[in-house]
Short mmCIF file of C-alpha atoms in Angstrom, two decimals:
data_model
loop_
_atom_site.label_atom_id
_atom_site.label_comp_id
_atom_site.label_asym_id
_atom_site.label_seq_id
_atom_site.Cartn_x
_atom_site.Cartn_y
_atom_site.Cartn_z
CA UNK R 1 24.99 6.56 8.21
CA UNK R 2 22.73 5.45 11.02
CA UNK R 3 21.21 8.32 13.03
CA UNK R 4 20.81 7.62 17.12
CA UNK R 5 19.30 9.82 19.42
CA UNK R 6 17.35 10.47 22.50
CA UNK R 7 14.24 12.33 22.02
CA UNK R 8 12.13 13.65 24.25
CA UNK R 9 14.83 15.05 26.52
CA UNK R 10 12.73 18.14 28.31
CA UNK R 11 10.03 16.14 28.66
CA UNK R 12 11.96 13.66 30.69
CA UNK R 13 14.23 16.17 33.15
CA UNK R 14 10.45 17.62 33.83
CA UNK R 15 8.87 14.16 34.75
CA UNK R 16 12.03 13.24 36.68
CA UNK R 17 11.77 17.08 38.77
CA UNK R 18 7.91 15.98 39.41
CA UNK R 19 9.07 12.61 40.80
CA UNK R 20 11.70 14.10 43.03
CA UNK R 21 9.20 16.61 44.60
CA UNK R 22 6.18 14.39 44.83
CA UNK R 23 7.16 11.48 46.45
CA UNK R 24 10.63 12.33 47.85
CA UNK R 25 9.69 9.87 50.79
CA UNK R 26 9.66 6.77 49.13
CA UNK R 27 12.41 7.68 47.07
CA UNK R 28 14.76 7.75 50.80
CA UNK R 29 12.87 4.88 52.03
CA UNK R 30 14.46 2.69 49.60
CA UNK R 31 18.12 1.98 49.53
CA UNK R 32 20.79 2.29 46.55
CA UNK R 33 22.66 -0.77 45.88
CA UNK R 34 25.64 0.13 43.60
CA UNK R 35 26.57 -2.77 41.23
CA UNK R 36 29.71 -3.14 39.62
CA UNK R 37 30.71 -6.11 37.11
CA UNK R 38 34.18 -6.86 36.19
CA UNK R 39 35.91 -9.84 34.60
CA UNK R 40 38.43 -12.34 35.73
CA UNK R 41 40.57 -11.19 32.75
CA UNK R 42 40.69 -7.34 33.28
CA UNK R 43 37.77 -6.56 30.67
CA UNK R 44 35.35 -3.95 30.82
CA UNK R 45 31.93 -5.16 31.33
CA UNK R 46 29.80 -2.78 29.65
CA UNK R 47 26.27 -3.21 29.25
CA UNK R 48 25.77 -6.57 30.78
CA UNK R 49 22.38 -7.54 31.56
CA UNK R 50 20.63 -7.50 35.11
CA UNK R 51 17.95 -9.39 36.14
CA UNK R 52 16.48 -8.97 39.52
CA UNK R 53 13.77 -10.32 41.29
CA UNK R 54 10.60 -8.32 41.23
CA UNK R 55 11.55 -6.00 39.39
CA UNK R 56 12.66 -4.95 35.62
CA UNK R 57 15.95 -6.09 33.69
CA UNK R 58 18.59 -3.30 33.44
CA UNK R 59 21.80 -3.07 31.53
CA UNK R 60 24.87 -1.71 33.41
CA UNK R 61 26.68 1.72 31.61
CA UNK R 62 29.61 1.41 29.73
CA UNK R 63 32.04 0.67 32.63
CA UNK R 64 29.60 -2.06 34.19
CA UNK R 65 27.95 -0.71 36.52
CA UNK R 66 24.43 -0.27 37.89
CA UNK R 67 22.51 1.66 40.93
CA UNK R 68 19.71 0.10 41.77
CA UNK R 69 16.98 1.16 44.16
CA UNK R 70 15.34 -2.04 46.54
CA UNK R 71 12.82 -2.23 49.37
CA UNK R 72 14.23 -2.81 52.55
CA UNK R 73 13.26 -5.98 54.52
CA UNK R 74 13.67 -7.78 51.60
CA UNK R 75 16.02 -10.40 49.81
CA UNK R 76 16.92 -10.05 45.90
CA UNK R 77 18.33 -12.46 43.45
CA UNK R 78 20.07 -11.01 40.94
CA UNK R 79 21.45 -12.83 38.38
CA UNK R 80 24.00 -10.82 35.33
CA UNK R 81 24.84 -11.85 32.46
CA UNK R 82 27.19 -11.25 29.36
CA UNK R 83 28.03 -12.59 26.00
CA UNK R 84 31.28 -14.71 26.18
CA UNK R 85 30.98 -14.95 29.70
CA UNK R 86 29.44 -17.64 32.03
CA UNK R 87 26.14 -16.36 33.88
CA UNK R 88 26.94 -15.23 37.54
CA UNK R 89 23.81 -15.62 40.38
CA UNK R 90 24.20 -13.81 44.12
CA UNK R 91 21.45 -12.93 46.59
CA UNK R 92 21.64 -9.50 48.64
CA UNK R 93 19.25 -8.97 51.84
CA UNK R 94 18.38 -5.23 52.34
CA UNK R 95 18.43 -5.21 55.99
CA UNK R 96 18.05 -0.34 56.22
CA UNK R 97 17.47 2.28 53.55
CA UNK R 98 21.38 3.00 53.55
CA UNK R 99 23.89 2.48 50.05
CA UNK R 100 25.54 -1.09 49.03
CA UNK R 101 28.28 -1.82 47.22
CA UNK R 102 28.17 -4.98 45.20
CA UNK R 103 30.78 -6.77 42.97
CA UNK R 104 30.11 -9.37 40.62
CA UNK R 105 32.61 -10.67 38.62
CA UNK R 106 32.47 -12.88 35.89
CA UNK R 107 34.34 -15.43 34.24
CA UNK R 108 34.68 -15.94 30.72
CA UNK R 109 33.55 -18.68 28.44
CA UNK R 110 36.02 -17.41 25.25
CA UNK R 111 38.88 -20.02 25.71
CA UNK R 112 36.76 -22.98 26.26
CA UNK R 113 34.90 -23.05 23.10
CA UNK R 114 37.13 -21.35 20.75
CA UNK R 115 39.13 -24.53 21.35
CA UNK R 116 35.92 -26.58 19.99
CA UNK R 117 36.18 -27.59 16.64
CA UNK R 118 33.60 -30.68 16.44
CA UNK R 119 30.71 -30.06 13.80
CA UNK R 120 28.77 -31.98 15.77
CA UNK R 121 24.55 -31.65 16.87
CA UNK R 122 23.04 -30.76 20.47
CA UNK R 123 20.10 -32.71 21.92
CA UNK R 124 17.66 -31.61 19.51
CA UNK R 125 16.78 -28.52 21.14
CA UNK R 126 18.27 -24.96 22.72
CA UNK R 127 21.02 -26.58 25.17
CA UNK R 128 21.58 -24.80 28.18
CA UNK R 129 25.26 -22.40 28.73
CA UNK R 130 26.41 -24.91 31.19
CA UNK R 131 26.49 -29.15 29.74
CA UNK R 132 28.57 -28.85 27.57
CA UNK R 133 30.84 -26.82 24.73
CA UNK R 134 28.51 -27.06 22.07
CA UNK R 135 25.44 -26.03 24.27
CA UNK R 136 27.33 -23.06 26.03
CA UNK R 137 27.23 -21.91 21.53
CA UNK R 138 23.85 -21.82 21.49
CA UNK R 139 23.69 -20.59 24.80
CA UNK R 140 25.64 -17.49 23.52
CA UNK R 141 23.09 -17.06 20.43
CA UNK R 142 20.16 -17.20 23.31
CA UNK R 143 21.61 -14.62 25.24
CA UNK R 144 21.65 -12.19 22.69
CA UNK R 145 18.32 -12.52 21.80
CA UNK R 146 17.18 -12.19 25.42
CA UNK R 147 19.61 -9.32 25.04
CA UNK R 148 17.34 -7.60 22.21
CA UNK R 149 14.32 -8.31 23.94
CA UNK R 150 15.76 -6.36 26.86
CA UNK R 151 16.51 -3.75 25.02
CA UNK R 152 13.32 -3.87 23.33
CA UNK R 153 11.15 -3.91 26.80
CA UNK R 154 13.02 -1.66 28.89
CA UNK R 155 14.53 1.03 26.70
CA UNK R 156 11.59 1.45 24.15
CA UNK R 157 12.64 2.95 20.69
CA UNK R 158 11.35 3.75 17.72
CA UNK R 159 13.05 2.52 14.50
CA UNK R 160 13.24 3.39 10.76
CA UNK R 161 13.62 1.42 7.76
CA UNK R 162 14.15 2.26 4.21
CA UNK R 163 12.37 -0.30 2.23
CA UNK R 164 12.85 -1.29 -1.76
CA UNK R 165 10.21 -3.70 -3.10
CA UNK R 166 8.64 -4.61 -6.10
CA UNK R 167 4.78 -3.64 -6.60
CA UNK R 168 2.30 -4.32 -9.05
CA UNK R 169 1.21 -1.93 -11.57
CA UNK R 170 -0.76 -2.93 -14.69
CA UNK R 171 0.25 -6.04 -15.49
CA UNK R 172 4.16 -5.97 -14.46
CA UNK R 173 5.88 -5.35 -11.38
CA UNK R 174 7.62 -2.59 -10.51
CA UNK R 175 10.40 -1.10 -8.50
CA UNK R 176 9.06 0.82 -5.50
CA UNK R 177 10.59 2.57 -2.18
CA UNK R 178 9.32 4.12 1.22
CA UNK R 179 9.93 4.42 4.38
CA UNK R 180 8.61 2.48 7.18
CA UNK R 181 8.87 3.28 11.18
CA UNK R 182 7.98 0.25 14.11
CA UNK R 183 7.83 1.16 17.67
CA UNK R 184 10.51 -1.36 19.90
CA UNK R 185 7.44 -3.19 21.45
CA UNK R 186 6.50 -6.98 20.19
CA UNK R 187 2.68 -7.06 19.75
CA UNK R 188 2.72 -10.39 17.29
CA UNK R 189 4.88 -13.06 19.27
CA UNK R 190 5.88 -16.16 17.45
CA UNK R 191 3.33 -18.86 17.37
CA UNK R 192 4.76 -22.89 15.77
CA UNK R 193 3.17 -23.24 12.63
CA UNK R 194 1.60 -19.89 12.16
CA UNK R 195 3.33 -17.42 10.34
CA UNK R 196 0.96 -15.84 7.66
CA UNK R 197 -0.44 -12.28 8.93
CA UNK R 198 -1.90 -9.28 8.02
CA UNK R 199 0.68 -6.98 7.48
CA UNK R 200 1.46 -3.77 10.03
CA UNK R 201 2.74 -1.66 6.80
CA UNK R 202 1.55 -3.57 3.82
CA UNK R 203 3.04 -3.03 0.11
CA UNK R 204 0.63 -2.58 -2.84
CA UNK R 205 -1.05 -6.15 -3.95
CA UNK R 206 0.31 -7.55 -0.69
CA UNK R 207 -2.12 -7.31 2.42
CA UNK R 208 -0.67 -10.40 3.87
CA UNK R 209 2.98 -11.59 4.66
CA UNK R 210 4.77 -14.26 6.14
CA UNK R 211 5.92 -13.33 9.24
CA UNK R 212 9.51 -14.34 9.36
CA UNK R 213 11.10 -15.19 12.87
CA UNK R 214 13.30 -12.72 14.31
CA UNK R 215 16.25 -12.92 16.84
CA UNK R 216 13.88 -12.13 20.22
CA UNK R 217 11.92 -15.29 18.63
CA UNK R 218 15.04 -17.38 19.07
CA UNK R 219 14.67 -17.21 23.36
CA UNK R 220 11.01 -17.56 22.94
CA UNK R 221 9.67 -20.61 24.45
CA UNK R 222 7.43 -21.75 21.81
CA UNK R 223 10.37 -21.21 19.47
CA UNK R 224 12.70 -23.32 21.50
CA UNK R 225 9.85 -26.28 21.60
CA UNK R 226 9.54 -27.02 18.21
CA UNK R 227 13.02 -26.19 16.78
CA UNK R 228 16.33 -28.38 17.12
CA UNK R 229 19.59 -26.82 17.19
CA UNK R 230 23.09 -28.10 15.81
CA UNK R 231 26.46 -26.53 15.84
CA UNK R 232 29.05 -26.49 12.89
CA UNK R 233 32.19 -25.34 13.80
CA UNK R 234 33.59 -21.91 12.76
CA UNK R 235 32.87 -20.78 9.24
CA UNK R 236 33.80 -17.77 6.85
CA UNK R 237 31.80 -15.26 6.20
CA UNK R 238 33.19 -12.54 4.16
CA UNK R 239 35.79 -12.32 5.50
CA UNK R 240 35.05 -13.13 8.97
CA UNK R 241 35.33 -16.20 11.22
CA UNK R 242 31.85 -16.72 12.44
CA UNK R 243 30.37 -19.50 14.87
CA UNK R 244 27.86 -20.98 12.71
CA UNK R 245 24.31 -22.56 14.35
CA UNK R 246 21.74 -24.36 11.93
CA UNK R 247 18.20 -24.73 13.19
CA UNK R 248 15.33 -26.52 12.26
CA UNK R 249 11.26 -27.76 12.72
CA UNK R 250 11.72 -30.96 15.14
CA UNK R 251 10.79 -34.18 13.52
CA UNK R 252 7.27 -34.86 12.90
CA UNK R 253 6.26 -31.20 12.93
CA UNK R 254 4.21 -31.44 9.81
CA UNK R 255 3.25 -27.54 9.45
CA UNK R 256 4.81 -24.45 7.74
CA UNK R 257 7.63 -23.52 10.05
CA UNK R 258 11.29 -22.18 9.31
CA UNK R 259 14.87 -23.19 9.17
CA UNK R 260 17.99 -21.44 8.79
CA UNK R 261 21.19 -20.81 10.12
CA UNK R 262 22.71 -17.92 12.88
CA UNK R 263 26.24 -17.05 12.86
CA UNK R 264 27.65 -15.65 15.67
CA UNK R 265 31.26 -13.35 15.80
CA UNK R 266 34.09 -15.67 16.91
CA UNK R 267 35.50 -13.79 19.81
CA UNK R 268 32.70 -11.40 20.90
CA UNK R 269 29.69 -13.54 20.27
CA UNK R 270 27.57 -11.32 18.90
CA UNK R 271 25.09 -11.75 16.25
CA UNK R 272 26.07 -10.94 13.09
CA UNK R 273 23.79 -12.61 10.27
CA UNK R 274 21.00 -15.02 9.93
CA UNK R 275 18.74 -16.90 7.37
CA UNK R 276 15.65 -17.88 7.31
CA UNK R 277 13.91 -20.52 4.61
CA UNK R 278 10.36 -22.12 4.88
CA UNK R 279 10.24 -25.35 5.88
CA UNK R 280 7.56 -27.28 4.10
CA UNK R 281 6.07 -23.99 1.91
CA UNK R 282 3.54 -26.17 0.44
CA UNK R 283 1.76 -26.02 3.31
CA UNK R 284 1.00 -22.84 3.36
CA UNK R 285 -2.12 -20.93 2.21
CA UNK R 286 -1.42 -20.55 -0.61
CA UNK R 287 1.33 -22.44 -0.91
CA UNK R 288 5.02 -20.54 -1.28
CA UNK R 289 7.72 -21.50 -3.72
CA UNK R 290 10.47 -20.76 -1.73
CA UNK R 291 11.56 -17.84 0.06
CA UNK R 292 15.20 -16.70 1.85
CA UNK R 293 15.49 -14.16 4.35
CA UNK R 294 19.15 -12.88 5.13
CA UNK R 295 19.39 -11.00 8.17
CA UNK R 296 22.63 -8.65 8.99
CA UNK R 297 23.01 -6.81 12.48
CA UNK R 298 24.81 -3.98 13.56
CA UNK R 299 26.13 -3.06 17.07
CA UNK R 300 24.52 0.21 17.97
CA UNK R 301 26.22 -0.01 21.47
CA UNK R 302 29.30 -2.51 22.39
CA UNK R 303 27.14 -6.04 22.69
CA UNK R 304 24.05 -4.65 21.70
CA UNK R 305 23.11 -5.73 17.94
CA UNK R 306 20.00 -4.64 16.17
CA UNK R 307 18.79 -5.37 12.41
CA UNK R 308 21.24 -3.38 9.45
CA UNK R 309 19.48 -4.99 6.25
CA UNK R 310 17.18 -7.32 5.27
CA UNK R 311 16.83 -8.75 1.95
CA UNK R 312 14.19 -11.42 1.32
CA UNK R 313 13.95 -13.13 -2.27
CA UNK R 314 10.72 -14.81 -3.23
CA UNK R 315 10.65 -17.33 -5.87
CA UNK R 316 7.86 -17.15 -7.82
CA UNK R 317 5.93 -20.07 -9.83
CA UNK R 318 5.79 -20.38 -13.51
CA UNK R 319 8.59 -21.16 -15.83
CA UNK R 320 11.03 -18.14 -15.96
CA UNK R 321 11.86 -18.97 -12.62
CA UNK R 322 11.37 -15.06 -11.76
CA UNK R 323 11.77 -13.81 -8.28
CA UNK R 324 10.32 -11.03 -6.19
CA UNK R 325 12.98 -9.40 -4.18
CA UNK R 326 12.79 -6.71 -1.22
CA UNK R 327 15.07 -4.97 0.76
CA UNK R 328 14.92 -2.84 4.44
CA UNK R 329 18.27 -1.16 5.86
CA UNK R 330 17.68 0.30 9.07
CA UNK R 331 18.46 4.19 8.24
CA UNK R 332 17.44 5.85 12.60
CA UNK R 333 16.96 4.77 16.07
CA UNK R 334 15.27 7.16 18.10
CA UNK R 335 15.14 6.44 21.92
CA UNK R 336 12.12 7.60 23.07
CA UNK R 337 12.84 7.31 26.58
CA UNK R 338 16.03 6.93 27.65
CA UNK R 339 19.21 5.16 26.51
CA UNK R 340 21.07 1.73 28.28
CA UNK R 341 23.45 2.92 30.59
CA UNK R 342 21.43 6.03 31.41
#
């Protein structure tokens, strides 16, 4: 069972007692701005995402709603989002250090694309939520990768993965586990073309890896450049009826890159699997076989998805057609700060 918690919890009521006692006068020279998202169709709006200008992205809690704290003299965009839901953009001018009230309400994209059934391609590359059907799809699998990287940036964690691999020893390999902990932060960002590094927590015989694209790479920029999106229609997945998006290296991009397919939960939208292959292997140094990496996530908060188990399988040359297998299942999330909706 997957352990969550919040650790450091006396360490943060002390910081936050400091705070209040230090500096209580910019604290009342600012004023509080109470958010509140709802939807057109009576649902709760838990943990949508808030960007304003200026400052950092916050989710709401789990009813949808958000205090923030803004400079006076000032006008903010703020722009909120949510998965199944069209993005919703309103300005507020802080004219006195006195408490808003804002309501933003959005209006859902559900019925509009669950009616699409064409297993058709985008413009080869990430469409935006608003030309069309298909592009709103991707749209959807965008969001909840900038939804990740929010959660990544703002509410920094610490996560643990149980890891079975095989490792050499003598002249055969053999089966090996340990565990493995990454802090929430992305140091090695997706570059096209490049994705051989030294590894953070190497196995034995294995001081390099490929470093496989994850879901925050899929709202990336350089990502979105090089890769063309297509949309096929709703699939089965065992058992459930997923949204299913294919990517792959635009045309002409003659360097070591990855395809693969996302799949996305009918109704909710949220990320539930996706593969990775290599696109031209033989280009790497030295050159790969073939390798797939399945990908399945897990809601650790409504809308909020992170990595459940990874299981990449290497094929490796000769003639038995052997192949090197590993496998990660995320096992604790420790919040080292504080959680969304705190």
């Amino acid at each position: 069972m997957l352990e969550m918690r919040v650790i450091c919890l006396m360490k943060q009521s002390v910081l936050f007692a400091a705070l209040a006692v230090a500096v209580p006068s910019a604290l009342r020279a600012q004023a509080a701005v109470d958010l509140t998202v709802s939807s057109s169709i009576g649902q709760v709006m838990g943990y949508s995402s808030v960007e304003v200008t200026g400052i950092a992205s916050r989710f709401t809690n789990e009813t949808g709603r958000l205090v923030l704290q803004l400079d006076p003299g000032k006008t903010y965009r703020i722009r909120v989002k949510h998965l199944g839901y069209r993005a919703a953009d309103t300005t507020i001018t802080i004219s006195a250090d006195q408490r808003y009230s804002l309501k933003v309400t959005l209006n859902p994209i559900v019925v509009e694309v669950a009616a699409t059934r064409v297993s058709g391609k985008t413009n080869c590359r990430m469409a935006s939520d608003e030309e069309s059907a298909l592009g709103r799809i991707v749209g959807e699998l965008r969001k909840n990768a900038e939804r990740e990287a929010l959660l990544r940036s703002s509410y920094p964690f610490v996560y643990k993965l149980v890891r079975d691999y095989e490792a050499p020893e003598g002249f055969r390999l053999k089966p090996r586990r340990d565990t493995v902990e990454y802090p929430s932060d992305i140091e090695d960002r997706y570059e096209p073309g490049n994705i051989v590094r030294y590894a953070r927590n190497p196995v034995p015989g294995a001081a390099r890896e490929l470093r496989i694209p994850t879901l925050v790479d899929l709202a990336d920029e350089s990502f979105l450049k090089v890769h063309c999106f297509y949309y096929r229609g709703v699939t089965l997945v065992d058992g459930a009826r997923l949204h299913k998006i294919d990517f792959e290296p635009v045309p002409g991009f003659n360097k070591a890159d990855v395809r693969g397919s996302a799949y996305l939960d009918e109704t909710t939208f949220v990320i539930r699997r996706a593969v990775f292959t290599i696109d031209r292997p033989q280009k790497l140094v030295p050159p790969v076989v073939g390798l797939e990496v399945t990908t399945t996530y897990r809601e650790i908060l409504p809308g909020l998805a992170l990595v459940d188990f990874i299981r990449g399988v290497q094929d490796m040359p000769g003639r038995s057609r052997e192949q090197r297998i590993e496998e990660q299942r995320l096992i604790a999330v420790h919040f080292t700060d504080r959680m969304p909706g705190q």
